[in-house]
Amino acid sequence: MKAIWKDEVIAESDDTVVVEGNHYFPLDSVNESYLRPSNKTSVCTWKGQFETSVTDS
């Protein structure tokens, strides 16, 4: 599975987790230059924590 934005691969993994139809990528498969820590928090036992993706429009 690949996450692509404007021809740039943001994440790629054969080991995504699908929850309610959404693919979640392992952190080590994500290009961290597209991530920023979020000031929001979320606690979910199956999805864990999240980061904010940053892309140029």
XYZ file of N, CA and C in Angstrom:
171
model
N 0.854 -1.157 0.000
C 0.000 0.000 0.000
C 0.905 1.225 0.000
N 0.546 2.203 -0.817
C 1.281 3.470 -0.862
C 0.326 4.617 -0.583
N 0.811 5.607 0.136
C 0.113 6.882 0.286
C 0.891 7.880 -0.559
N 0.230 8.428 -1.581
C 0.888 9.331 -2.531
C 0.152 10.665 -2.542
N 0.922 11.750 -2.514
C 0.367 13.099 -2.615
C 1.178 13.847 -3.655
N 0.534 14.284 -4.720
C 1.193 15.039 -5.794
C 2.477 14.356 -6.262
N 2.360 13.088 -6.587
C 3.463 12.266 -7.099
C 4.577 11.999 -6.087
N 4.396 12.342 -4.837
C 5.375 12.058 -3.789
C 4.853 10.918 -2.919
N 5.691 9.915 -2.669
C 5.308 8.812 -1.786
C 5.503 9.271 -0.346
N 4.400 9.362 0.374
C 4.431 9.797 1.768
C 4.637 8.603 2.696
N 4.055 7.456 2.325
C 4.209 6.233 3.113
C 4.077 5.031 2.194
N 4.783 3.942 2.564
C 4.683 2.708 1.788
C 4.940 1.525 2.709
N 4.011 0.564 2.690
C 4.164 -0.617 3.533
C 3.257 -1.735 3.045
N 3.724 -2.972 3.213
C 2.878 -4.143 2.988
C 2.200 -4.559 4.283
N 2.402 -3.778 5.346
C 1.923 -4.149 6.677
C 1.033 -3.064 7.281
N 0.069 -2.539 6.499
C -0.861 -1.562 7.059
C -1.913 -2.289 7.885
N -2.552 -1.549 8.765
C -3.663 -2.069 9.556
C -4.917 -1.362 9.067
N -5.961 -2.129 8.772
C -7.212 -1.545 8.298
C -8.196 -1.518 9.458
N -8.673 -0.316 9.788
C -9.673 -0.129 10.838
C -10.793 0.699 10.247
N -11.991 0.134 10.243
C -13.173 0.818 9.717
C -12.924 1.379 8.315
N -12.228 0.606 7.467
C -12.002 1.007 6.084
C -10.829 1.944 5.851
N -10.130 2.349 6.904
C -8.974 3.242 6.785
C -7.688 2.448 6.976
N -6.672 2.742 6.160
C -5.372 2.093 6.289
C -4.483 2.925 7.202
N -3.865 2.269 8.166
C -2.925 2.910 9.081
C -1.541 2.319 8.817
N -0.566 3.202 8.601
C 0.791 2.787 8.264
C 1.652 2.728 9.523
N 2.561 1.747 9.599
C 3.543 1.761 10.683
C 4.396 3.029 10.568
N 4.744 3.615 11.691
C 5.488 4.875 11.676
C 6.789 4.764 10.889
N 7.463 3.627 10.976
C 8.742 3.513 10.268
C 8.590 3.410 8.752
N 7.362 3.327 8.254
C 7.136 3.290 6.802
C 6.716 4.649 6.246
N 6.654 5.649 7.118
C 6.197 6.983 6.731
C 7.398 7.909 6.569
N 7.400 8.703 5.503
C 8.435 9.712 5.300
C 8.188 10.818 6.333
N 9.005 10.842 7.367
C 8.761 11.746 8.493
C 8.887 13.222 8.146
N 9.435 13.550 6.981
C 9.502 14.959 6.591
C 8.104 15.518 6.326
N 7.114 14.642 6.186
C 5.731 15.070 5.982
C 4.918 15.067 7.275
N 5.556 14.825 8.417
C 4.837 14.752 9.690
C 5.242 15.879 10.627
N 4.295 16.309 11.408
C 4.539 17.261 12.481
C 3.767 16.774 13.701
N 4.328 16.928 14.907
C 3.560 16.569 16.098
C 2.269 17.383 16.144
N 1.221 16.761 16.612
C -0.062 17.441 16.700
C -0.268 17.979 18.108
N -0.953 19.115 18.224
C -1.268 19.640 19.548
C -2.561 19.035 20.082
N -3.207 18.184 19.296
C -4.401 17.465 19.734
C -3.983 16.072 20.183
N -4.725 15.513 21.114
C -4.436 14.153 21.545
C -5.657 13.278 21.336
N -5.396 12.009 21.117
C -6.453 11.028 20.927
C -5.976 9.726 21.541
N -6.827 9.089 22.297
C -6.476 7.811 22.893
C -7.392 6.753 22.305
N -6.795 5.789 21.637
C -7.556 4.689 21.052
C -6.714 3.430 21.183
N -7.269 2.391 21.755
C -6.491 1.169 21.968
C -6.136 0.468 20.672
N -6.903 0.659 19.568
C -6.533 -0.002 18.319
C -5.765 0.898 17.397
N -5.987 2.199 17.438
C -5.318 3.086 16.483
C -4.095 3.786 17.064
N -3.979 3.868 18.371
C -2.823 4.509 18.991
C -2.871 6.022 18.888
N -1.691 6.660 18.764
C -1.622 8.116 18.678
C -1.482 8.539 17.228
N -1.664 9.827 16.977
C -1.580 10.291 15.598
C -0.649 11.474 15.480
N -0.192 11.705 14.273
C 0.614 12.868 13.910
C -0.142 13.609 12.822
N 0.196 14.860 12.629
C -0.418 15.652 11.577
C 0.446 15.565 10.330
N -0.176 15.274 9.195
C 0.590 15.280 7.950
C 0.619 16.695 7.401
N 1.743 17.067 6.832
C 1.925 18.412 6.305
C 2.290 18.296 4.831
N 1.486 18.908 3.987
C 1.776 18.919 2.557
C 1.545 20.322 2.031
N 2.273 20.682 1.006
C 2.019 21.957 0.349
C 0.787 21.804 -0.520
N -0.069 22.802 -0.516
C -1.291 22.727 -1.326
C -1.001 22.839 -2.794
